[in-house]
PDB file of C-alpha atoms in Angstrom:
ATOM      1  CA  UNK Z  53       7.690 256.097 -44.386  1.00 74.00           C
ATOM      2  CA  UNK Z  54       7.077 258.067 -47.472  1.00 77.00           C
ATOM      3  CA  UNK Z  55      10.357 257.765 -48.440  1.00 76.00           C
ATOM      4  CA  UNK Z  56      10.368 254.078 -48.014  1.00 79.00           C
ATOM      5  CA  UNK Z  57       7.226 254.045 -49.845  1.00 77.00           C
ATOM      6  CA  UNK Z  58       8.239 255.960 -52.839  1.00 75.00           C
ATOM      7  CA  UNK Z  59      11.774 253.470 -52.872  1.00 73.00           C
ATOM      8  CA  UNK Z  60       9.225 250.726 -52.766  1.00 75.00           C
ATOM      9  CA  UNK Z  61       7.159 251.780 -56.183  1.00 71.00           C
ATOM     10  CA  UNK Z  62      10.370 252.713 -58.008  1.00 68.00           C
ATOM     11  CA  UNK Z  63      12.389 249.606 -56.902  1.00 71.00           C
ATOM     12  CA  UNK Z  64      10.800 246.719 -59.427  1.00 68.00           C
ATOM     13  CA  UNK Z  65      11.148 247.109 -63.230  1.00 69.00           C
ATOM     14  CA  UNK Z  66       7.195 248.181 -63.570  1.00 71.00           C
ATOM     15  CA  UNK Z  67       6.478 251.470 -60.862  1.00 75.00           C
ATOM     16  CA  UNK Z  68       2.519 251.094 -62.401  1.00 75.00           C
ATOM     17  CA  UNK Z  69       2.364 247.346 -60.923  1.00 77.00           C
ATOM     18  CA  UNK Z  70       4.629 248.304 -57.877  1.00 80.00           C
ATOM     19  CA  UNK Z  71       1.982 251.382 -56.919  1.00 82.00           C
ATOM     20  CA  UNK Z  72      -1.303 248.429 -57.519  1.00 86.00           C
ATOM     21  CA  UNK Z  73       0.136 246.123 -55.026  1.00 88.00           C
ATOM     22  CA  UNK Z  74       1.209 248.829 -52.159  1.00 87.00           C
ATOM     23  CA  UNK Z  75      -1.544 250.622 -52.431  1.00 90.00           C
ATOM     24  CA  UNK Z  76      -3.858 247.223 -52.174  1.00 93.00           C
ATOM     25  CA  UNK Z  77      -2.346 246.614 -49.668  1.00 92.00           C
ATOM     26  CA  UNK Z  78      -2.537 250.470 -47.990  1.00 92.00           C
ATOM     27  CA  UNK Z  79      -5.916 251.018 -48.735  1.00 93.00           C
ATOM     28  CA  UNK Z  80      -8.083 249.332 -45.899  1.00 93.00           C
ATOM     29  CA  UNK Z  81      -5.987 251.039 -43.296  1.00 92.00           C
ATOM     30  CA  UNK Z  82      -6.973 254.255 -45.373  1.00 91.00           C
ATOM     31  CA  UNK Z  83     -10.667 253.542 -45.034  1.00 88.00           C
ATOM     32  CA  UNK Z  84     -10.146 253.569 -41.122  1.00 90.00           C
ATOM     33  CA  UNK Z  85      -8.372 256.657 -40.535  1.00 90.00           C
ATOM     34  CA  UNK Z  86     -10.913 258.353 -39.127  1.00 87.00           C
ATOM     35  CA  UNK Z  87      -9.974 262.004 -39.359  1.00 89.00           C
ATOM     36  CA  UNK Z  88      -9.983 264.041 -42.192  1.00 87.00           C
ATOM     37  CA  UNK Z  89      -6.902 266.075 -41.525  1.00 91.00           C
ATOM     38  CA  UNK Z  90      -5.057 262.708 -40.655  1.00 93.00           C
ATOM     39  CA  UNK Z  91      -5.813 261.317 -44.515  1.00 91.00           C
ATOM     40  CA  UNK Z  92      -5.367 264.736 -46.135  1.00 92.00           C
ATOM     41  CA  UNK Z  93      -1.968 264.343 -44.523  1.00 92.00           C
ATOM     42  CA  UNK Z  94      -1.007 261.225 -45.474  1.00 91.00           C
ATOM     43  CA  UNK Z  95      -2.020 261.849 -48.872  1.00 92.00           C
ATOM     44  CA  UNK Z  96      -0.521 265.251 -49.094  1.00 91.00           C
ATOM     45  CA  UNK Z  97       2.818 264.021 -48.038  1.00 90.00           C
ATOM     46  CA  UNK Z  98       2.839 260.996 -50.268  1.00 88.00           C
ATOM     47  CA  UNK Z  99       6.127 261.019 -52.644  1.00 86.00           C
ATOM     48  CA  UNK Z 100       5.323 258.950 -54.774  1.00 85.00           C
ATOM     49  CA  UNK Z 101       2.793 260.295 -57.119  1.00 85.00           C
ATOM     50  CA  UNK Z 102       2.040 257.038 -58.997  1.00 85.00           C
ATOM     51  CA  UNK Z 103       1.109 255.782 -55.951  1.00 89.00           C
ATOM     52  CA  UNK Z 104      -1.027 259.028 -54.530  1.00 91.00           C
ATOM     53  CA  UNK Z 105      -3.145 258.492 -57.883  1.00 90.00           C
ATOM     54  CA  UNK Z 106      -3.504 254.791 -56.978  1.00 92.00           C
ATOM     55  CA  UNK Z 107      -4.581 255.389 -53.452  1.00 93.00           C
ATOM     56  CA  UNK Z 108      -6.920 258.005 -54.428  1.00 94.00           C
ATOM     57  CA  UNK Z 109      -8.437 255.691 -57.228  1.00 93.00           C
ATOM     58  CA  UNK Z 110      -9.056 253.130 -55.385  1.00 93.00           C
ATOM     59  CA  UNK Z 111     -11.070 255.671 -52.787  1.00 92.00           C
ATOM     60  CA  UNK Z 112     -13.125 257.070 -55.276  1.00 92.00           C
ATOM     61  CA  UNK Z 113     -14.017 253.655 -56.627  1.00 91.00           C
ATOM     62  CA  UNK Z 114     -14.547 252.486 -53.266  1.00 89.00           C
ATOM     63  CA  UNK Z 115     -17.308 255.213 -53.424  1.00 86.00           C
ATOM     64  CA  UNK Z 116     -18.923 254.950 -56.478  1.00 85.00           C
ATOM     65  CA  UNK Z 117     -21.854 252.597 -57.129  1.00 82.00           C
ATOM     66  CA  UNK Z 118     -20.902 251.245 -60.547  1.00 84.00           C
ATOM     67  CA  UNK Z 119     -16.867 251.453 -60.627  1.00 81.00           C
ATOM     68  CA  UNK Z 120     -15.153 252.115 -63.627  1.00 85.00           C
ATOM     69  CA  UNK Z 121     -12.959 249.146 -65.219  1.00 84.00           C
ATOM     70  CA  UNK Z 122     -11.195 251.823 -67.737  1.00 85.00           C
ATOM     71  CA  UNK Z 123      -7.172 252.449 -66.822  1.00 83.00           C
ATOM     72  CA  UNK Z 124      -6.593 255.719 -65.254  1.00 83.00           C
ATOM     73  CA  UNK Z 125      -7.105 258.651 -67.340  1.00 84.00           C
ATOM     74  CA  UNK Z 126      -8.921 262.171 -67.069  1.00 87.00           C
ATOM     75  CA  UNK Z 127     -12.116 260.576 -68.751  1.00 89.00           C
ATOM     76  CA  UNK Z 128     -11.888 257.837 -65.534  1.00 89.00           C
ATOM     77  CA  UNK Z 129     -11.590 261.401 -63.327  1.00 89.00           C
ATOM     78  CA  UNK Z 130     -14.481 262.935 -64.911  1.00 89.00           C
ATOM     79  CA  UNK Z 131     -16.536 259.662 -64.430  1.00 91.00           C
ATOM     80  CA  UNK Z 132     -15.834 259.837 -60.764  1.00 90.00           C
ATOM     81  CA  UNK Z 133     -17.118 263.517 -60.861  1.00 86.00           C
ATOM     82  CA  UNK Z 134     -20.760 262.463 -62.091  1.00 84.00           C
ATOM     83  CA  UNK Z 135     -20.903 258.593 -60.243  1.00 84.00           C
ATOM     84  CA  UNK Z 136     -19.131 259.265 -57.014  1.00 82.00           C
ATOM     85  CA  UNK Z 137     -21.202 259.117 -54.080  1.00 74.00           C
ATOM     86  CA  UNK Z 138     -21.266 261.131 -50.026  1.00 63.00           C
ATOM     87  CA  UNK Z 139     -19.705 260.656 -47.938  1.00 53.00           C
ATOM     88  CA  UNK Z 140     -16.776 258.761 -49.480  1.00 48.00           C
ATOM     89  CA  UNK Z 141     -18.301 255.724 -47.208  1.00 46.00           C
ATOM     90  CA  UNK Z 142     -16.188 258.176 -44.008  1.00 48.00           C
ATOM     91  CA  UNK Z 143     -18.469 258.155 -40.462  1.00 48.00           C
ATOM     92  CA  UNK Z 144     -17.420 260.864 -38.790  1.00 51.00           C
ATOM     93  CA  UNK Z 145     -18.933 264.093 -37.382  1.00 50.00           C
ATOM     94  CA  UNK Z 146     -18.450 266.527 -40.070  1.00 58.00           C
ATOM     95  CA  UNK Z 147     -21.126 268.718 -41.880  1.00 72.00           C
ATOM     96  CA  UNK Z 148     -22.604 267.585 -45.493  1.00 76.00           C
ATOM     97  CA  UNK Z 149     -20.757 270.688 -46.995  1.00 79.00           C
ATOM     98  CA  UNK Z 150     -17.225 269.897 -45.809  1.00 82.00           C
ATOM     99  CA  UNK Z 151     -17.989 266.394 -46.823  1.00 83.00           C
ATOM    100  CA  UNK Z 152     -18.329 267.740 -50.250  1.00 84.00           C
ATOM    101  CA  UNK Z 153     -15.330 269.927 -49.732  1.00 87.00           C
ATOM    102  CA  UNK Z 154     -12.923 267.286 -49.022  1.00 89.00           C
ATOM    103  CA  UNK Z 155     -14.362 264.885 -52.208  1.00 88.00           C
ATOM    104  CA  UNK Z 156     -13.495 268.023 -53.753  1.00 90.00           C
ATOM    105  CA  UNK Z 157     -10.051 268.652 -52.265  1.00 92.00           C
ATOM    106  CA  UNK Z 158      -9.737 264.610 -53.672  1.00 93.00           C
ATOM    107  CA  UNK Z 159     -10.600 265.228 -57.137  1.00 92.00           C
ATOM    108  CA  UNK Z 160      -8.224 267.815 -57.009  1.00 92.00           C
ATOM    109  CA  UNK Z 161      -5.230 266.144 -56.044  1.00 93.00           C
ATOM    110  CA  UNK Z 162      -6.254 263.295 -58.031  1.00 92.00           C
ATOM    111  CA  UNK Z 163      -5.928 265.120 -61.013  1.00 90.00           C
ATOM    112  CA  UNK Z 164      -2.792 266.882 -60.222  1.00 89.00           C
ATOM    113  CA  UNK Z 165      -1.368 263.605 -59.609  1.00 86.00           C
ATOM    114  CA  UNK Z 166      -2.057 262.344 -62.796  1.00 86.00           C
ATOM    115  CA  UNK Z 167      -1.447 265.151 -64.466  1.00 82.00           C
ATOM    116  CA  UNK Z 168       2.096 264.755 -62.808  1.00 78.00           C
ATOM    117  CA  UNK Z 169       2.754 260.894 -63.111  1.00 67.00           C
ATOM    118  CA  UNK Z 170       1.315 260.749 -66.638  1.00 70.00           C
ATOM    119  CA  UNK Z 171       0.971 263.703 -68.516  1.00 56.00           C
ATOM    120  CA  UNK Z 172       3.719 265.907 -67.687  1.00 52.00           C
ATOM    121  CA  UNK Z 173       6.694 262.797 -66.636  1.00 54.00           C
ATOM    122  CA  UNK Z 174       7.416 259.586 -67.635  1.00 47.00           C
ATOM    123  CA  UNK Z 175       6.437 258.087 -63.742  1.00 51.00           C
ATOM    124  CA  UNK Z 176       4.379 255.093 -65.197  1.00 53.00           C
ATOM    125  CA  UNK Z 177       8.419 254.056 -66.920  1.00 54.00           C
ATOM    126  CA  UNK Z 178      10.673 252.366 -64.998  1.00 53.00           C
ATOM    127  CA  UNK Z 179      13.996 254.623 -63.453  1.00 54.00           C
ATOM    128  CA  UNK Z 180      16.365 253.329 -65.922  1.00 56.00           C
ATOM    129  CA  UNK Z 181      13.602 253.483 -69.008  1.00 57.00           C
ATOM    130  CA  UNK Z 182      12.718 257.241 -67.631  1.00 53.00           C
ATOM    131  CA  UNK Z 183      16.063 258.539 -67.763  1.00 57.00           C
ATOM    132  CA  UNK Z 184      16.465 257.417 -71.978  1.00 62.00           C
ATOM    133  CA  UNK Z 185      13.365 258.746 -71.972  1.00 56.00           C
ATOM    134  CA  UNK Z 186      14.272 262.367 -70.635  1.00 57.00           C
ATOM    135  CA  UNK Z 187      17.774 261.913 -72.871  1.00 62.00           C
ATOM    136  CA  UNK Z 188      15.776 261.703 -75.860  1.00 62.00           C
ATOM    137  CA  UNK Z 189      13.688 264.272 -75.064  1.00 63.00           C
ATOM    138  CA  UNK Z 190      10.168 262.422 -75.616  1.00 62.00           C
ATOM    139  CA  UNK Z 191       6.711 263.483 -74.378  1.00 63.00           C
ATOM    140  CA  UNK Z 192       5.157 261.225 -72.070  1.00 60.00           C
ATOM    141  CA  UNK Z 193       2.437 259.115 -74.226  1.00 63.00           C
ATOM    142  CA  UNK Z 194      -1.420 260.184 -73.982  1.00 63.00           C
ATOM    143  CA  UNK Z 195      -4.381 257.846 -73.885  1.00 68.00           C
ATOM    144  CA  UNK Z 196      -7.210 258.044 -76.050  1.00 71.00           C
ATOM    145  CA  UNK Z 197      -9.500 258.521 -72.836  1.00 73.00           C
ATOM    146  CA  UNK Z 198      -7.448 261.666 -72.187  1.00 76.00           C
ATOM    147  CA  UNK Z 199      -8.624 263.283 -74.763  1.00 80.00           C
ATOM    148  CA  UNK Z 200     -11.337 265.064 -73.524  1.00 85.00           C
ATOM    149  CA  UNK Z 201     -13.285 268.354 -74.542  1.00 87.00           C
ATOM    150  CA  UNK Z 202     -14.297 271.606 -72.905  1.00 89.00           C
ATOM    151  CA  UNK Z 203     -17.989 270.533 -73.349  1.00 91.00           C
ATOM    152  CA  UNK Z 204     -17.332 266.916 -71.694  1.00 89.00           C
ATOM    153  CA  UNK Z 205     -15.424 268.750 -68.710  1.00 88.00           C
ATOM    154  CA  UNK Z 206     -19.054 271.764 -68.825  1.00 90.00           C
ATOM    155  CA  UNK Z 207     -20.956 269.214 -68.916  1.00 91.00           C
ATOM    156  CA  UNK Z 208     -19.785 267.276 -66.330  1.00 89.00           C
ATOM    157  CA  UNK Z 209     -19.034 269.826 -63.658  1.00 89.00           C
ATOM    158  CA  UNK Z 210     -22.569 271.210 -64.261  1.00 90.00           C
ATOM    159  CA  UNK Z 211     -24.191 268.180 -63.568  1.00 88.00           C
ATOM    160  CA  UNK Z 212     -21.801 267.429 -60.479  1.00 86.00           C
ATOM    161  CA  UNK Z 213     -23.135 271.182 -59.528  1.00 87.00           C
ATOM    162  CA  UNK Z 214     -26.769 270.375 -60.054  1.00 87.00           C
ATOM    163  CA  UNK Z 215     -26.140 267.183 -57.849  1.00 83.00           C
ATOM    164  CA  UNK Z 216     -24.253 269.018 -54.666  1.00 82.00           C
ATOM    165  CA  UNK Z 217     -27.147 272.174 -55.291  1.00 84.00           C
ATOM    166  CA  UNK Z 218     -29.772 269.493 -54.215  1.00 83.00           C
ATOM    167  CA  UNK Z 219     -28.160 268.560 -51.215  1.00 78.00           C
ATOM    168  CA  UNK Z 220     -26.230 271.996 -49.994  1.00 77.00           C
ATOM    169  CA  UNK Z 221     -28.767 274.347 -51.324  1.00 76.00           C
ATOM    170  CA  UNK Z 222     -27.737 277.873 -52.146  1.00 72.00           C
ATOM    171  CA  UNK Z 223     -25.362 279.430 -51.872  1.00 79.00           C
ATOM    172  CA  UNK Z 224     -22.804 276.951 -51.642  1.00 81.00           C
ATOM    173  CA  UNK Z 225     -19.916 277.663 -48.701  1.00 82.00           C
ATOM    174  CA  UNK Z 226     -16.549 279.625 -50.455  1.00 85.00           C
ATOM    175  CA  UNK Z 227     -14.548 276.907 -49.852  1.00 86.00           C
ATOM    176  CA  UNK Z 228     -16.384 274.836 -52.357  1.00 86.00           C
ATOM    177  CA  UNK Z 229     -17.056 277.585 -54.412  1.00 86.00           C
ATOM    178  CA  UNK Z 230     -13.376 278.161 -54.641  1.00 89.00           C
ATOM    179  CA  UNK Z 231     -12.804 274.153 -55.235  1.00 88.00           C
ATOM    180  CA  UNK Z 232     -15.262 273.973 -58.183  1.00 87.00           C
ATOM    181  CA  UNK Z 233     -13.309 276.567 -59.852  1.00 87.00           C
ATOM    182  CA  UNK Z 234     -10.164 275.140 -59.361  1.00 87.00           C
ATOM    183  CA  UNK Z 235     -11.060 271.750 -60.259  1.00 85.00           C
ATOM    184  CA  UNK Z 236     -12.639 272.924 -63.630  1.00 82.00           C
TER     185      UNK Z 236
END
């Protein structure tokens, strides 16, 4: 499936517009898995990173009160940081903290996903445009919103830490200790 999946995004002359209309269509049946280890491993085993990123968009706009309209870009992932809201909208039996974890473990992989599709390849070009573009040795484009500083990111996590210290208390579990770090 993830295979097919992955075929399906590269397959049409724009993989950006390919991932927005599979992952439209994915995400409801995302919403209803109800496990967490059944959605970390459909999203850990997703090929296509394009569409992982999508997927994982849409979920934390899903969550958020006021979604963002900007494109995808690390300011969009630090806006999700400070507006998105518990439980990621997921009824199941788990503790507050490991809710927190897995928005956490999301972020993560949202970012690396990005990082991958935008900042480090060419992903968002189509196969045949990619491949001149690896021949001519050019650096994937950057958007303006990427551009952010080490005081946005501070400032950011600190208030994200602020809002999970009034919930969790202290000290928080390792596990999200260990995902705060890695995420900043």
């Amino acid at each position: 499936l993830q295979q097919m999946l992955s075929i399906a995004v590269e397959v049409d002359r724009s993989p950006t517009c390919s991932s927005r209309k599979i992952a439209d269509e994915i995400f409801p049946f995302i919403l209803n898995i109800p496990l967490r280890s059944q959605r970390e491993a459909l999203l850990n085993t997703m090929d296509s990173q394009l569409l992982r990123c999508r997927l994982l968009e849409l979920l934390f706009q899903h969550s958020c009160d006021v979604p963002s309209t900007s494109s995808m870009s690390l300011d969009k992932i630090l806006y999700f940081l400070s507006h998105c809201s518990l439980p990621l909208h997921f009824e199941d039996e788990t503790a507050t903290w490991q809710r927190w974890d897995e928005m956490l473990q999301y972020l993560s992989l949202l970012l690396m996903s990005y990082q991958t599709f935008s900042l480090a390849e060419h992903l968002w070009s189509s196969l045949s445009d990619r491949m001149d573009l690896k021949v001519q040795k050019a650096k994937p484009r950057r958007q303006d919103s990427d551009n952010i500083s080490h005081l946005d990111i501070q400032l950011k996590m600190e208030g994200f830490t602020r809002q999970m210290q009034k919930v969790l208390g202290q000290p928080f579990p390792p596990q999200i200790q260990e995902k705060l770090y890695m995420l900043q």
